[in-house]
PDB file of C-alpha atoms in Angstrom:
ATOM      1  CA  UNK A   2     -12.978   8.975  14.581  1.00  0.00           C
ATOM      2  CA  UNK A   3     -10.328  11.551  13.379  1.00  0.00           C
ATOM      3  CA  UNK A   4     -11.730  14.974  13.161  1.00  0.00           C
ATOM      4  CA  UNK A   5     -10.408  17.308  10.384  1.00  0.00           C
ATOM      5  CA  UNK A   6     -12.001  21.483  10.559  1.00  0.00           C
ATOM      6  CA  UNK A   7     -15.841  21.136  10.925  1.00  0.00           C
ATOM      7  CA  UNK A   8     -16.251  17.447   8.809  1.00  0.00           C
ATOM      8  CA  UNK A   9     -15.615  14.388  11.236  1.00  0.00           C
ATOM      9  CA  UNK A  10     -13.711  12.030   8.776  1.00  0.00           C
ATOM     10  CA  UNK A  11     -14.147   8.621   9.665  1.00  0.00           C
ATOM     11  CA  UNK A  12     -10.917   6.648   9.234  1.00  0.00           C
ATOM     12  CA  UNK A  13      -9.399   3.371  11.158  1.00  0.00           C
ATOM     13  CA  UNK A  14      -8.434   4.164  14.486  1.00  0.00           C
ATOM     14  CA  UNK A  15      -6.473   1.458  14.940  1.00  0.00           C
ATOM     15  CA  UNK A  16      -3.199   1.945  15.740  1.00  0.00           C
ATOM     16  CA  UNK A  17      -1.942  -0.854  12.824  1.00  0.00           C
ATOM     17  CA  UNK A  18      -3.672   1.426  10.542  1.00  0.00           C
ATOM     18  CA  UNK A  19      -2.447   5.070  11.972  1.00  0.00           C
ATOM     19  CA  UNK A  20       1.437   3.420  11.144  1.00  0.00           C
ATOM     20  CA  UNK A  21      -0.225   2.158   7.273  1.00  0.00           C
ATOM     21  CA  UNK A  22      -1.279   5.430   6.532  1.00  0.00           C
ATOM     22  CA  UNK A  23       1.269   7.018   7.422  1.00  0.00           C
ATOM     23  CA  UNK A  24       3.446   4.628   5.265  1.00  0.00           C
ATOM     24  CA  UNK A  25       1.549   4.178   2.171  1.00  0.00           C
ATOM     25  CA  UNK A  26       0.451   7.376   1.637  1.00  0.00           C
ATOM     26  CA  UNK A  27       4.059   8.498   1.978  1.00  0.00           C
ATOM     27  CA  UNK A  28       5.208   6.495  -0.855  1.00  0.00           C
ATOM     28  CA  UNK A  29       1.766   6.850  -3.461  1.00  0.00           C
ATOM     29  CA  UNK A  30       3.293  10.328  -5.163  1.00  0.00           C
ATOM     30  CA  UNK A  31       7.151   8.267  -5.424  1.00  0.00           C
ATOM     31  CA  UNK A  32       5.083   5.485  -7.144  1.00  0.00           C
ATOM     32  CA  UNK A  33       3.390   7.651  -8.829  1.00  0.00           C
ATOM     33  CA  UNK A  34       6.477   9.544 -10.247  1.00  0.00           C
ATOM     34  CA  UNK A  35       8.504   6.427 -11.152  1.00  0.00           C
ATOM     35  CA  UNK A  36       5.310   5.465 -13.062  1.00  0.00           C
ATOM     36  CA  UNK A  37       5.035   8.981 -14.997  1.00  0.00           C
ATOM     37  CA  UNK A  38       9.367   8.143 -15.433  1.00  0.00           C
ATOM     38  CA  UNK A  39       8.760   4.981 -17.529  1.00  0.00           C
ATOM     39  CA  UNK A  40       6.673   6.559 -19.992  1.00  0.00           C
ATOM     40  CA  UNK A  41       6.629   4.846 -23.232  1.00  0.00           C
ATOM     41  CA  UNK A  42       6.858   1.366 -21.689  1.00  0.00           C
ATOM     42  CA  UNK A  43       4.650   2.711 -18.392  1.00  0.00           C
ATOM     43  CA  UNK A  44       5.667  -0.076 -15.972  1.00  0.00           C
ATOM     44  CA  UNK A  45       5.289   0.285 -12.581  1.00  0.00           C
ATOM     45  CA  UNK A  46       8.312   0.031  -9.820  1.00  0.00           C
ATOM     46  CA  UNK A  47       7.658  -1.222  -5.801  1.00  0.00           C
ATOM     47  CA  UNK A  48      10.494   0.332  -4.587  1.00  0.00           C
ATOM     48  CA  UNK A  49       8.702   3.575  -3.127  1.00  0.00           C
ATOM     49  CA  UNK A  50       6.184   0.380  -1.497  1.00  0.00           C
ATOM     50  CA  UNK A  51       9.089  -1.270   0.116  1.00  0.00           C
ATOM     51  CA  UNK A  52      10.124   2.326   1.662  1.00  0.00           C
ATOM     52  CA  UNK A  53       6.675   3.153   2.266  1.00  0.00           C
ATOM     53  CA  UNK A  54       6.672  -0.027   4.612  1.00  0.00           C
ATOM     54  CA  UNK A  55      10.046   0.759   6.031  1.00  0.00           C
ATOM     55  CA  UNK A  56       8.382   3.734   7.125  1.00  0.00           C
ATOM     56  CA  UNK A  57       5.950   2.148   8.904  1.00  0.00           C
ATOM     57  CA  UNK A  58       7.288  -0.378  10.343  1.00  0.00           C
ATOM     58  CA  UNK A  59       9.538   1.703  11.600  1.00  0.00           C
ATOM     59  CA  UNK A  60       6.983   3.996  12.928  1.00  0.00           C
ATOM     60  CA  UNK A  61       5.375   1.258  14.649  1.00  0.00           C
ATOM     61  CA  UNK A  62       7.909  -0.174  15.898  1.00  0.00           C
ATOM     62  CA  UNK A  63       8.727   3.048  17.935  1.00  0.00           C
ATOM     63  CA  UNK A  64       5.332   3.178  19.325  1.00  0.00           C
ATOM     64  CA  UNK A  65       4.927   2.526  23.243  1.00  0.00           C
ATOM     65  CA  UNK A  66       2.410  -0.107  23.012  1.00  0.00           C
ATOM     66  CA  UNK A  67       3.425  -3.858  20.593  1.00  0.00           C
ATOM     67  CA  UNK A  68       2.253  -3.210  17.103  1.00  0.00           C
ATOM     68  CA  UNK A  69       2.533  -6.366  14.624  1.00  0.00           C
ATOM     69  CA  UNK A  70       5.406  -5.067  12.115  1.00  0.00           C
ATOM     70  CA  UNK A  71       4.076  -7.491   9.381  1.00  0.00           C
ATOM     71  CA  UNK A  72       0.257  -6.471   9.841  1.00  0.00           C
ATOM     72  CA  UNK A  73       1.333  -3.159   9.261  1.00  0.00           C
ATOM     73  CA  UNK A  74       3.874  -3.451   6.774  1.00  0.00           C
ATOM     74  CA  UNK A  75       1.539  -5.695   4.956  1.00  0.00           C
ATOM     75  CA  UNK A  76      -1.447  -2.797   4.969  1.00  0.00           C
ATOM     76  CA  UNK A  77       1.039   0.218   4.123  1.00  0.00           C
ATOM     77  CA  UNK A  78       2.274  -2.031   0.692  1.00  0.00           C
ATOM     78  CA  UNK A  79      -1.132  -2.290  -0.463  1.00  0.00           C
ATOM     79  CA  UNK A  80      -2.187   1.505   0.275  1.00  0.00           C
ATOM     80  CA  UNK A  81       0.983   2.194  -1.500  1.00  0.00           C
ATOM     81  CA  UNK A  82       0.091   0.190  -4.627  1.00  0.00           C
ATOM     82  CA  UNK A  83      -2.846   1.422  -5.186  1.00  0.00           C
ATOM     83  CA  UNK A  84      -1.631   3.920  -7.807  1.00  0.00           C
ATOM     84  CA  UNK A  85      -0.893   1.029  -9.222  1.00  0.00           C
ATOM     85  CA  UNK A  86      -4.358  -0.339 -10.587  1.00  0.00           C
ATOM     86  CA  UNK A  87      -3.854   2.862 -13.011  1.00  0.00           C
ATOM     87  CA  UNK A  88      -2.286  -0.672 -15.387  1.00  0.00           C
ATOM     88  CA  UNK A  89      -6.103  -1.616 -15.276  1.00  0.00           C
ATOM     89  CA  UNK A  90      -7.304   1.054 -17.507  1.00  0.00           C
ATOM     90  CA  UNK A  91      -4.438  -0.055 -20.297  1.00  0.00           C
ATOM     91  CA  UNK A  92      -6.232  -3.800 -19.717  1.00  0.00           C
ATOM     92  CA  UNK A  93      -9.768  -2.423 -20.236  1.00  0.00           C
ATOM     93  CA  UNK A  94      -8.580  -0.795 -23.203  1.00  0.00           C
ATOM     94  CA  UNK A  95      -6.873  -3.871 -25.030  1.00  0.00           C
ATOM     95  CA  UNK A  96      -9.834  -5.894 -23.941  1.00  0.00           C
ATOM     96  CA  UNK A  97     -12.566  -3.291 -25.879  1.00  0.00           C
ATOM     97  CA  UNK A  98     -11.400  -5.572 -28.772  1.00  0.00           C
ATOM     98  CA  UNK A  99     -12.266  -9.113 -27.272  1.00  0.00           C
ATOM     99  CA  UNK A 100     -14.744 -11.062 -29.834  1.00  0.00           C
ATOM    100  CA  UNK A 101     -17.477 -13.168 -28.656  1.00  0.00           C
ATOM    101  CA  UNK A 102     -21.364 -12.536 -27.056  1.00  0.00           C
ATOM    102  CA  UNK A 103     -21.141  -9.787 -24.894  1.00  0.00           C
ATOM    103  CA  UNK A 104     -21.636 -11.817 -21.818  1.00  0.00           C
ATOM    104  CA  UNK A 105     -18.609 -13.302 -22.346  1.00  0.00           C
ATOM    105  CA  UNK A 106     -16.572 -10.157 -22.604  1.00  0.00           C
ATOM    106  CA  UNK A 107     -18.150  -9.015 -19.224  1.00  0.00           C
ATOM    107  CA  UNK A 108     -17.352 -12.223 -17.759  1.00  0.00           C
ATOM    108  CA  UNK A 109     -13.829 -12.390 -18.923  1.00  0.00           C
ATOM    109  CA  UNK A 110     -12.704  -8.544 -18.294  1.00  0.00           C
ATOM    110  CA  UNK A 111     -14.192  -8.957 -14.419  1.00  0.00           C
ATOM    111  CA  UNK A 112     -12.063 -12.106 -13.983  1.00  0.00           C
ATOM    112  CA  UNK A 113      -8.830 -11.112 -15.246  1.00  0.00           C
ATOM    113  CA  UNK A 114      -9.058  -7.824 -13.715  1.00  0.00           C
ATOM    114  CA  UNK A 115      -9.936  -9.281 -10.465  1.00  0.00           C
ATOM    115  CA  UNK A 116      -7.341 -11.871 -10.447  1.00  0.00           C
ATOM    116  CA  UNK A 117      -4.867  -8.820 -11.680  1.00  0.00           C
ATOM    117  CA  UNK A 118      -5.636  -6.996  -8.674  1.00  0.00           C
ATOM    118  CA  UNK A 119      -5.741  -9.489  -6.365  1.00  0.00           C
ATOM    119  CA  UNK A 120      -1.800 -10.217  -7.539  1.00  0.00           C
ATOM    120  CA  UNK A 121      -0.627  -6.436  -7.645  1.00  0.00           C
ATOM    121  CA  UNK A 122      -1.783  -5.943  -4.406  1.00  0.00           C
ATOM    122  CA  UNK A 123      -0.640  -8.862  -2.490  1.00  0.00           C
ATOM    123  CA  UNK A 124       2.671  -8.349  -4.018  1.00  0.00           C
ATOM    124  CA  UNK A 125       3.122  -5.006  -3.083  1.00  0.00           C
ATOM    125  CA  UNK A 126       1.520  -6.126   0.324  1.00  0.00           C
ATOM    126  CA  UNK A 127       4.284  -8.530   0.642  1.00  0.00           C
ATOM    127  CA  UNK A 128       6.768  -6.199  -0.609  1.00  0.00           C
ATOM    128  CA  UNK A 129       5.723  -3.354   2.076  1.00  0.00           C
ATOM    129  CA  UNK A 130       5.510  -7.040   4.677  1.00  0.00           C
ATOM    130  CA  UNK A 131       9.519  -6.703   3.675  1.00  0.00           C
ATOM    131  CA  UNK A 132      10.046  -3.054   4.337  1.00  0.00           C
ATOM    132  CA  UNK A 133       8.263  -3.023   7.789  1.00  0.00           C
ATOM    133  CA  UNK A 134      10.651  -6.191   9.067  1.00  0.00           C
ATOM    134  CA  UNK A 135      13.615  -4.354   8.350  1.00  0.00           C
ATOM    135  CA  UNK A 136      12.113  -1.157   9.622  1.00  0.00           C
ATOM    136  CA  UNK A 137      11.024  -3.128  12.884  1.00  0.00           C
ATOM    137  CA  UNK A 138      14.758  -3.999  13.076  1.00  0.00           C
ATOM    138  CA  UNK A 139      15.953  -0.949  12.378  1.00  0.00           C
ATOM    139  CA  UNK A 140      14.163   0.374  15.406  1.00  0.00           C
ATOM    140  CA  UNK A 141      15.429  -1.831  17.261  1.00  0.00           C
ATOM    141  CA  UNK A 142      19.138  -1.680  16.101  1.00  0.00           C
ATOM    142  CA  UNK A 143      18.943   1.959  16.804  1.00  0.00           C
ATOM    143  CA  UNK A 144      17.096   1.565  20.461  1.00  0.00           C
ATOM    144  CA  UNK A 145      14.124   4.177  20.109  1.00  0.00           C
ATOM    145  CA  UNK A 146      11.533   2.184  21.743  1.00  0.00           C
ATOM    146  CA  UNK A 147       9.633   4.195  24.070  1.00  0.00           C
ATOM    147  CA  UNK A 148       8.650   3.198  27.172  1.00  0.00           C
ATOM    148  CA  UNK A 149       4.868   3.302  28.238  1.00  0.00           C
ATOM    149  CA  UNK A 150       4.146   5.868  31.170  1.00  0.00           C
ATOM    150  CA  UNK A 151       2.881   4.915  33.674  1.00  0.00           C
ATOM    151  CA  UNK A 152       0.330   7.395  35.602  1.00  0.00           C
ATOM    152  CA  UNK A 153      -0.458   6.695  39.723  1.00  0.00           C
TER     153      UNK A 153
END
């Protein structure tokens, strides 16, 4: 439990999840801007997710104790992408003017817009997967790795 001023705020622990964090929050406001930067045709770029995972897999990579580069890599793409769904409120929109019973509009807007999410985030999860294994390498190119103390 991480404790912010007087609230307790109850995030992941884990130390996969510390390195995500850190990575896809870092690259939500780049996302973000390159989405604001394609206005008229809005479309959405994953290169601030594959630097967001970088991150992170660099991060972890550094850590004292073995972190799973592609477990974290894989997390930080998706909390990076999240900015993303934004696309999902242009799809509800165009889909206001679907004909049919109204069960069938209900039915047909929850599937596509689950199957669209389930696609923009595991691509951006692979995508970040990509930007922590060359982080992880990175690290390891540039020989940061800590060592664990040991205490007698």
């Amino acid at each position: 439990m991480l404790r912010i001023g007087p609230l307790p705020l109850s995030l992941p622990a884990s130390e996969p999840w510390k390195y995500a964090l850190f990575g896809g929050i870092a690259s939500m406001p780049f996302t973000v801007w390159q989405y604001l930067q394609s206005s008229p045709e809005n479309e959405f770029s994953l290169g601030a997710v594959f630097f967001g995972g970088l991150f992170a897999g660099y991060l972890a990579s550094t850590a004292a104790t073995e972190i799973d580069v592609i477990d974290v890599g894989f997390r930080a793409g998706v909390i990076g992408a999240l900015p993303v769904l934004w696309i999902l409120v242009d799809f509800l929109e165009a889909a206001s003017v679907l004909g049919g019973p109204l069960w069938f509009q209900v039915i047909a807007v929850s599937m596509v817009v689950l199957i669209i999410t389930s696609v923009i985030l595991g691509f951006a999860g692979f995508v970040g997967l990509l930007g922590a294994k060359i982080g992880g390498w990175l690290a390891k190119k540039a020989g940061t790795r800590q060592t664990a103390s040991v205490e007698n």
